[in-house]
PDB file of C-alpha atoms in Angstrom:
ATOM      1  CA  SER A  14       1.623   8.563 -12.739  1.00  0.00           C
ATOM      2  CA  ALA A  15       4.917   8.409 -10.660  1.00  0.00           C
ATOM      3  CA  VAL A  16       7.886   6.600 -11.428  1.00  0.00           C
ATOM      4  CA  ILE A  17       9.837   5.768  -8.079  1.00  0.00           C
ATOM      5  CA  SER A  18      13.207   4.422  -7.616  1.00  0.00           C
ATOM      6  CA  GLN A  19      14.533   2.399  -4.403  1.00  0.00           C
ATOM      7  CA  LYS A  20      17.930   1.956  -3.501  1.00  0.00           C
ATOM      8  CA  PRO A  21      19.195  -1.054  -2.274  1.00  0.00           C
ATOM      9  CA  SER A  22      16.023  -3.654  -3.362  1.00  0.00           C
ATOM     10  CA  ARG A  23      17.400  -6.087  -0.532  1.00  0.00           C
ATOM     11  CA  ASP A  24      19.772  -5.990   1.991  1.00  0.00           C
ATOM     12  CA  ILE A  25      20.843  -8.628   4.465  1.00  0.00           C
ATOM     13  CA  CYS A  26      22.563  -6.858   8.301  1.00  0.00           C
ATOM     14  CA  GLN A  27      23.160  -7.654  11.381  1.00  0.00           C
ATOM     15  CA  ARG A  28      21.512  -6.936  14.364  1.00  0.00           C
ATOM     16  CA  GLY A  29      22.596  -3.520  15.911  1.00  0.00           C
ATOM     17  CA  THR A  30      23.338  -2.098  13.053  1.00  0.00           C
ATOM     18  CA  SER A  31      21.546   0.325  11.067  1.00  0.00           C
ATOM     19  CA  LEU A  32      20.052   0.366   7.162  1.00  0.00           C
ATOM     20  CA  THR A  33      19.056   3.741   5.004  1.00  0.00           C
ATOM     21  CA  ILE A  34      17.209   3.021   2.752  1.00  0.00           C
ATOM     22  CA  GLN A  35      16.776   5.986  -0.218  1.00  0.00           C
ATOM     23  CA  CYS A  36      13.321   7.428  -2.671  1.00  0.00           C
ATOM     24  CA  GLN A  37      13.772   8.997  -5.583  1.00  0.00           C
ATOM     25  CA  VAL A  38      10.680  10.536  -7.898  1.00  0.00           C
ATOM     26  CA  ASP A  39      10.817  11.173 -10.882  1.00  0.00           C
ATOM     27  CA  SER A  40       8.673  14.555 -10.202  1.00  0.00           C
ATOM     28  CA  GLN A  41       8.020  16.679  -7.753  1.00  0.00           C
ATOM     29  CA  VAL A  42       5.314  15.107  -5.752  1.00  0.00           C
ATOM     30  CA  THR A  43       3.471  16.646  -2.370  1.00  0.00           C
ATOM     31  CA  MET A  44       3.486  13.579  -0.052  1.00  0.00           C
ATOM     32  CA  MET A  45       5.648  10.829   0.430  1.00  0.00           C
ATOM     33  CA  PHE A  46       5.035   7.811   2.302  1.00  0.00           C
ATOM     34  CA  TRP A  47       6.871   4.905   4.075  1.00  0.00           C
ATOM     35  CA  TYR A  48       5.008   1.481   4.672  1.00  0.00           C
ATOM     36  CA  ARG A  49       6.487  -1.646   6.462  1.00  0.00           C
ATOM     37  CA  GLN A  50       5.118  -4.620   4.743  1.00  0.00           C
ATOM     38  CA  GLN A  51       5.696  -8.138   6.821  1.00  0.00           C
ATOM     39  CA  PRO A  52       5.762 -11.686   5.325  1.00  0.00           C
ATOM     40  CA  GLY A  53       2.842 -12.473   4.481  1.00  0.00           C
ATOM     41  CA  GLN A  54       1.048  -9.310   5.315  1.00  0.00           C
ATOM     42  CA  SER A  55      -0.600  -5.956   4.637  1.00  0.00           C
ATOM     43  CA  LEU A  56       1.249  -2.790   4.195  1.00  0.00           C
ATOM     44  CA  THR A  57       1.376  -0.789   7.600  1.00  0.00           C
ATOM     45  CA  LEU A  58       2.000   2.784   7.491  1.00  0.00           C
ATOM     46  CA  ILE A  59       5.226   4.071   9.079  1.00  0.00           C
ATOM     47  CA  ALA A  60       4.988   7.788   8.075  1.00  0.00           C
ATOM     48  CA  THR A  61       4.446  10.813   6.418  1.00  0.00           C
ATOM     49  CA  ALA A  62       7.812  12.626   4.894  1.00  0.00           C
ATOM     50  CA  ASN A  63       7.487  15.769   5.106  1.00  0.00           C
ATOM     51  CA  GLN A  64       9.053  18.505   2.973  1.00  0.00           C
ATOM     52  CA  GLY A  65      11.116  21.173   5.609  1.00  0.00           C
ATOM     53  CA  SER A  66       9.623  19.600   8.460  1.00  0.00           C
ATOM     54  CA  GLU A  67       9.940  16.856  10.650  1.00  0.00           C
ATOM     55  CA  ALA A  68       8.112  13.530   9.640  1.00  0.00           C
ATOM     56  CA  THR A  69       4.694  12.576  11.192  1.00  0.00           C
ATOM     57  CA  TYR A  70       4.994   8.947  12.735  1.00  0.00           C
ATOM     58  CA  GLU A  71       1.784   6.602  13.148  1.00  0.00           C
ATOM     59  CA  SER A  72       1.078   4.799  16.327  1.00  0.00           C
ATOM     60  CA  GLY A  73       4.040   2.033  17.238  1.00  0.00           C
ATOM     61  CA  PHE A  74       6.257   3.460  15.112  1.00  0.00           C
ATOM     62  CA  VAL A  75       9.046   6.410  16.975  1.00  0.00           C
ATOM     63  CA  ILE A  76      11.753   8.598  15.099  1.00  0.00           C
ATOM     64  CA  ASP A  77      14.915   7.641  17.005  1.00  0.00           C
ATOM     65  CA  LYS A  78      13.764   3.445  15.739  1.00  0.00           C
ATOM     66  CA  PHE A  79      13.157   5.090  11.631  1.00  0.00           C
ATOM     67  CA  PRO A  80      14.113   8.316  11.316  1.00  0.00           C
ATOM     68  CA  ILE A  81      12.894   9.918   8.380  1.00  0.00           C
ATOM     69  CA  SER A  82      14.817  12.653   5.798  1.00  0.00           C
ATOM     70  CA  ARG A  83      12.905  14.663   3.015  1.00  0.00           C
ATOM     71  CA  PRO A  84      15.194  17.489   2.017  1.00  0.00           C
ATOM     72  CA  ASN A  85      12.674  18.450  -1.094  1.00  0.00           C
ATOM     73  CA  LEU A  86       9.753  17.208  -2.859  1.00  0.00           C
ATOM     74  CA  THR A  87      11.384  14.605  -4.631  1.00  0.00           C
ATOM     75  CA  PHE A  88      13.737  12.745  -2.228  1.00  0.00           C
ATOM     76  CA  SER A  89      13.536  10.672   0.947  1.00  0.00           C
ATOM     77  CA  THR A  90      15.485   8.348   3.632  1.00  0.00           C
ATOM     78  CA  LEU A  91      14.514   6.204   5.753  1.00  0.00           C
ATOM     79  CA  THR A  92      16.833   4.692   8.406  1.00  0.00           C
ATOM     80  CA  VAL A  93      16.356   2.097   9.970  1.00  0.00           C
ATOM     81  CA  SER A  94      18.351   1.815  13.427  1.00  0.00           C
ATOM     82  CA  ASN A  95      19.493  -0.418  15.984  1.00  0.00           C
ATOM     83  CA  MET A  96      18.241  -3.574  13.767  1.00  0.00           C
ATOM     84  CA  SER A  97      16.734  -6.925  15.575  1.00  0.00           C
ATOM     85  CA  PRO A  98      14.959  -9.951  13.635  1.00  0.00           C
ATOM     86  CA  GLU A  99      11.739  -8.567  14.088  1.00  0.00           C
ATOM     87  CA  ASP A 100      12.806  -5.171  12.103  1.00  0.00           C
ATOM     88  CA  SER A 101      12.810  -7.874   7.972  1.00  0.00           C
ATOM     89  CA  SER A 102      10.068  -6.664   6.249  1.00  0.00           C
ATOM     90  CA  ILE A 103       9.559  -5.689   3.205  1.00  0.00           C
ATOM     91  CA  TYR A 104      10.019  -1.329   3.251  1.00  0.00           C
ATOM     92  CA  LEU A 105       8.296   0.311   0.729  1.00  0.00           C
ATOM     93  CA  CYS A 106       8.052   4.128  -0.404  1.00  0.00           C
ATOM     94  CA  SER A 107       5.156   5.568  -1.767  1.00  0.00           C
ATOM     95  CA  ALA A 108       4.722   9.369  -3.296  1.00  0.00           C
ATOM     96  CA  ASP A 109       1.738  10.845  -4.299  1.00  0.00           C
ATOM     97  CA  ARG A 110       0.264  14.613  -5.588  1.00  0.00           C
ATOM     98  CA  GLY A 111      -2.508  14.544  -3.673  1.00  0.00           C
ATOM     99  CA  ARG A 112      -3.595  14.217  -0.278  1.00  0.00           C
ATOM    100  CA  GLY A 113      -3.306  10.161  -0.032  1.00  0.00           C
ATOM    101  CA  GLU A 114      -4.754   9.489  -3.210  1.00  0.00           C
ATOM    102  CA  LYS A 115      -3.450   8.301  -6.352  1.00  0.00           C
ATOM    103  CA  LEU A 116      -0.644   6.216  -4.503  1.00  0.00           C
ATOM    104  CA  PHE A 117       2.642   4.702  -6.175  1.00  0.00           C
ATOM    105  CA  PHE A 118       5.001   2.648  -4.763  1.00  0.00           C
ATOM    106  CA  GLY A 119       8.687   2.153  -5.010  1.00  0.00           C
ATOM    107  CA  SER A 120       9.914  -1.646  -5.528  1.00  0.00           C
ATOM    108  CA  GLY A 121      10.482  -2.200  -1.981  1.00  0.00           C
ATOM    109  CA  THR A 122      13.582  -2.961  -0.014  1.00  0.00           C
ATOM    110  CA  GLN A 123      13.807  -6.602   1.295  1.00  0.00           C
ATOM    111  CA  LEU A 124      15.443  -6.497   4.668  1.00  0.00           C
ATOM    112  CA  SER A 125      17.009  -9.385   6.242  1.00  0.00           C
ATOM    113  CA  VAL A 126      18.332  -8.950   9.978  1.00  0.00           C
ATOM    114  CA  LEU A 127      20.568 -11.786  11.460  1.00  0.00           C
TER     115      LEU A 127
ATOM    116  CA  GLY B   9      -8.651   6.271  13.640  1.00  0.00           C
ATOM    117  CA  GLU B  10      -9.643   4.206  10.463  1.00  0.00           C
ATOM    118  CA  ASN B  11      -9.940   0.675  10.430  1.00  0.00           C
ATOM    119  CA  VAL B  12     -10.625  -1.312   7.479  1.00  0.00           C
ATOM    120  CA  GLU B  13     -11.510  -4.454   7.189  1.00  0.00           C
ATOM    121  CA  GLN B  14     -11.271  -6.982   4.293  1.00  0.00           C
ATOM    122  CA  HIS B  15     -12.814 -10.592   3.551  1.00  0.00           C
ATOM    123  CA  PRO B  16     -12.013 -13.121   2.589  1.00  0.00           C
ATOM    124  CA  SER B  17      -8.356 -13.487   3.159  1.00  0.00           C
ATOM    125  CA  THR B  18      -8.174 -16.051   0.413  1.00  0.00           C
ATOM    126  CA  LEU B  19     -10.711 -17.073  -2.258  1.00  0.00           C
ATOM    127  CA  SER B  20     -10.307 -19.830  -5.598  1.00  0.00           C
ATOM    128  CA  VAL B  21     -12.053 -19.516  -8.614  1.00  0.00           C
ATOM    129  CA  GLN B  22     -12.305 -21.685 -11.680  1.00  0.00           C
ATOM    130  CA  GLU B  23     -11.053 -19.722 -15.028  1.00  0.00           C
ATOM    131  CA  GLY B  24     -13.642 -17.843 -16.157  1.00  0.00           C
ATOM    132  CA  ASP B  25     -15.653 -17.111 -13.239  1.00  0.00           C
ATOM    133  CA  SER B  26     -16.406 -14.139 -10.850  1.00  0.00           C
ATOM    134  CA  ALA B  27     -14.278 -12.908  -8.255  1.00  0.00           C
ATOM    135  CA  VAL B  28     -16.220 -10.418  -5.103  1.00  0.00           C
ATOM    136  CA  ILE B  29     -13.646  -8.849  -3.010  1.00  0.00           C
ATOM    137  CA  LYS B  30     -15.045  -7.382  -0.346  1.00  0.00           C
ATOM    138  CA  CYS B  31     -13.791  -4.202   2.184  1.00  0.00           C
ATOM    139  CA  THR B  32     -15.617  -1.855   5.163  1.00  0.00           C
ATOM    140  CA  TYR B  33     -14.104   0.721   6.727  1.00  0.00           C
ATOM    141  CA  SER B  34     -14.776   2.566  10.271  1.00  0.00           C
ATOM    142  CA  ASP B  35     -14.428   6.460   9.529  1.00  0.00           C
ATOM    143  CA  SER B  36     -17.491   8.223   7.289  1.00  0.00           C
ATOM    144  CA  ALA B  37     -15.132  11.287   6.798  1.00  0.00           C
ATOM    145  CA  SER B  38     -12.797   8.692   4.110  1.00  0.00           C
ATOM    146  CA  ASN B  39     -13.049   9.794   0.534  1.00  0.00           C
ATOM    147  CA  TYR B  40     -11.170   7.507  -1.482  1.00  0.00           C
ATOM    148  CA  PHE B  41     -11.323   4.054  -2.012  1.00  0.00           C
ATOM    149  CA  PRO B  42      -7.880   2.161  -3.968  1.00  0.00           C
ATOM    150  CA  TRP B  43      -7.808  -1.486  -4.527  1.00  0.00           C
ATOM    151  CA  TYR B  44      -3.913  -2.894  -5.335  1.00  0.00           C
ATOM    152  CA  LYS B  45      -2.746  -5.663  -6.989  1.00  0.00           C
ATOM    153  CA  GLN B  46       0.365  -7.260  -5.460  1.00  0.00           C
ATOM    154  CA  GLU B  47       2.343  -9.982  -7.422  1.00  0.00           C
ATOM    155  CA  LEU B  48       4.566 -12.315  -5.581  1.00  0.00           C
ATOM    156  CA  GLY B  49       8.023 -10.479  -5.399  1.00  0.00           C
ATOM    157  CA  LYS B  50       6.517  -7.065  -6.941  1.00  0.00           C
ATOM    158  CA  ARG B  51       5.402  -3.819  -5.763  1.00  0.00           C
ATOM    159  CA  PRO B  52       1.809  -3.239  -5.595  1.00  0.00           C
ATOM    160  CA  GLN B  53      -0.378  -1.395  -8.185  1.00  0.00           C
ATOM    161  CA  LEU B  54      -2.776   0.224  -8.605  1.00  0.00           C
ATOM    162  CA  ILE B  55      -5.806  -1.240 -10.421  1.00  0.00           C
ATOM    163  CA  ILE B  56      -8.836   0.666  -9.859  1.00  0.00           C
ATOM    164  CA  ASP B  57     -10.279   3.633  -7.301  1.00  0.00           C
ATOM    165  CA  ILE B  58     -13.143   5.401  -7.049  1.00  0.00           C
ATOM    166  CA  ARG B  59     -14.086   8.444  -4.922  1.00  0.00           C
ATOM    167  CA  SER B  60     -17.078   9.029  -2.159  1.00  0.00           C
ATOM    168  CA  ASN B  61     -19.064  10.382  -5.078  1.00  0.00           C
ATOM    169  CA  VAL B  62     -19.663   7.836  -6.805  1.00  0.00           C
ATOM    170  CA  GLY B  63     -21.512   4.655  -6.359  1.00  0.00           C
ATOM    171  CA  GLU B  64     -20.119   2.065  -9.044  1.00  0.00           C
ATOM    172  CA  LYS B  65     -16.770   2.295 -11.521  1.00  0.00           C
ATOM    173  CA  LYS B  66     -16.202   0.026 -14.168  1.00  0.00           C
ATOM    174  CA  ASP B  67     -12.812  -1.246 -15.892  1.00  0.00           C
ATOM    175  CA  GLN B  68     -13.112  -3.908 -18.425  1.00  0.00           C
ATOM    176  CA  ARG B  69     -13.496  -6.656 -16.237  1.00  0.00           C
ATOM    177  CA  ILE B  70     -13.092  -5.194 -13.107  1.00  0.00           C
ATOM    178  CA  ALA B  71     -15.641  -3.100 -11.304  1.00  0.00           C
ATOM    179  CA  VAL B  72     -16.186  -1.133  -7.684  1.00  0.00           C
ATOM    180  CA  THR B  73     -18.566  -0.744  -5.781  1.00  0.00           C
ATOM    181  CA  LEU B  74     -18.893   1.863  -2.940  1.00  0.00           C
ATOM    182  CA  ASN B  75     -21.622   1.432  -0.352  1.00  0.00           C
ATOM    183  CA  LYS B  76     -21.148   4.817   1.606  1.00  0.00           C
ATOM    184  CA  THR B  77     -24.515   4.493   3.781  1.00  0.00           C
ATOM    185  CA  ALA B  78     -22.959   0.822   4.976  1.00  0.00           C
ATOM    186  CA  LYS B  79     -19.253   1.887   5.194  1.00  0.00           C
ATOM    187  CA  HIS B  80     -18.418  -1.138   2.594  1.00  0.00           C
ATOM    188  CA  PHE B  81     -16.674  -1.516  -0.825  1.00  0.00           C
ATOM    189  CA  SER B  82     -16.790  -4.093  -3.187  1.00  0.00           C
ATOM    190  CA  LEU B  83     -14.065  -5.233  -6.086  1.00  0.00           C
ATOM    191  CA  HIS B  84     -15.365  -7.387  -8.646  1.00  0.00           C
ATOM    192  CA  ILE B  85     -13.424  -9.157 -11.157  1.00  0.00           C
ATOM    193  CA  THR B  86     -15.065 -10.899 -13.543  1.00  0.00           C
ATOM    194  CA  GLU B  87     -14.063 -13.473 -16.446  1.00  0.00           C
ATOM    195  CA  THR B  88     -10.858 -14.103 -14.144  1.00  0.00           C
ATOM    196  CA  GLN B  89      -7.752 -15.627 -15.960  1.00  0.00           C
ATOM    197  CA  PRO B  90      -5.062 -17.353 -14.074  1.00  0.00           C
ATOM    198  CA  GLU B  91      -3.152 -13.982 -14.411  1.00  0.00           C
ATOM    199  CA  ASP B  92      -5.184 -12.387 -12.355  1.00  0.00           C
ATOM    200  CA  SER B  93      -4.001 -14.814  -9.069  1.00  0.00           C
ATOM    201  CA  ALA B  94      -2.452 -12.388  -7.119  1.00  0.00           C
ATOM    202  CA  VAL B  95      -2.814 -10.667  -3.432  1.00  0.00           C
ATOM    203  CA  TYR B  96      -5.618  -7.343  -3.382  1.00  0.00           C
ATOM    204  CA  PHE B  97      -5.377  -4.820  -0.880  1.00  0.00           C
ATOM    205  CA  CYS B  98      -8.611  -2.387  -0.570  1.00  0.00           C
ATOM    206  CA  ALA B  99      -7.482   0.641   1.324  1.00  0.00           C
ATOM    207  CA  ALA B 100      -9.129   4.106   2.254  1.00  0.00           C
ATOM    208  CA  SER B 101      -7.880   7.518   2.375  1.00  0.00           C
ATOM    209  CA  TYR B 102      -7.748   8.997   6.433  1.00  0.00           C
ATOM    210  CA  GLU B 103      -6.736  12.347   6.451  1.00  0.00           C
ATOM    211  CA  GLY B 104      -4.547  12.125   3.868  1.00  0.00           C
ATOM    212  CA  LYS B 105      -3.065   8.688   4.215  1.00  0.00           C
ATOM    213  CA  LEU B 106      -3.825   5.336   2.380  1.00  0.00           C
ATOM    214  CA  ILE B 107      -5.272   2.780   5.394  1.00  0.00           C
ATOM    215  CA  PHE B 108      -4.639  -1.017   3.553  1.00  0.00           C
ATOM    216  CA  GLY B 109      -6.962  -3.970   4.263  1.00  0.00           C
ATOM    217  CA  GLN B 110      -5.386  -7.246   5.603  1.00  0.00           C
ATOM    218  CA  GLY B 111      -5.409  -8.907   2.085  1.00  0.00           C
ATOM    219  CA  THR B 112      -7.191 -11.287   0.351  1.00  0.00           C
ATOM    220  CA  THR B 113      -5.531 -14.237  -2.079  1.00  0.00           C
ATOM    221  CA  LEU B 114      -6.778 -14.723  -5.060  1.00  0.00           C
ATOM    222  CA  GLN B 115      -6.268 -18.220  -6.836  1.00  0.00           C
ATOM    223  CA  VAL B 116      -7.207 -18.392 -10.464  1.00  0.00           C
ATOM    224  CA  LYS B 117      -7.214 -22.281 -11.370  1.00  0.00           C
ATOM    225  CA  PRO B 118      -7.143 -22.453 -15.348  1.00  0.00           C
TER     226      PRO B 118
END
């Protein structure tokens, strides 16, 4: 398994501001992903964080709103830009060593936008 | 793309009874099917998984079955205990990423 540290664990932000979430894995991993979990809902994949290239975004998510970095094989960031109350969710970083298999999650970031 | 449907959305059982959660997927190319348990306020935890070349897998009180022809898979929990109460998510691996079902809230009554 992989140990994934994510921070901040929670934040309360003002509308129109941006928040950057950090994700650190204790070992090199092939794949890193960012998920959103809205209150009482399932996990929705935002994007795949690719090392050394742009992230691959799922339908409904765009780079301008959710810029992602992955400078190396153990670290990634997700920025939630120009936030609105609709962005209030839990954001989860995840990682695995294969092709989306044996996925492990960080502890999540509980974001509230006022 | 892949679509995963999960049923039921809520399930209430008496302690000691069995619980079954079912999922269907749409893309026959999916080949890996994990199940996650999420307790309130915590991250999802992988509890069991199955690959497409296997029909059934067991781990103590938990088992998963897969029917590739029908494109559905199920989670079976036997001898349920109150600590099994949580939200359970199924998922299917599609093009190297996991697509999740809608979740099942399981309540085990003592």
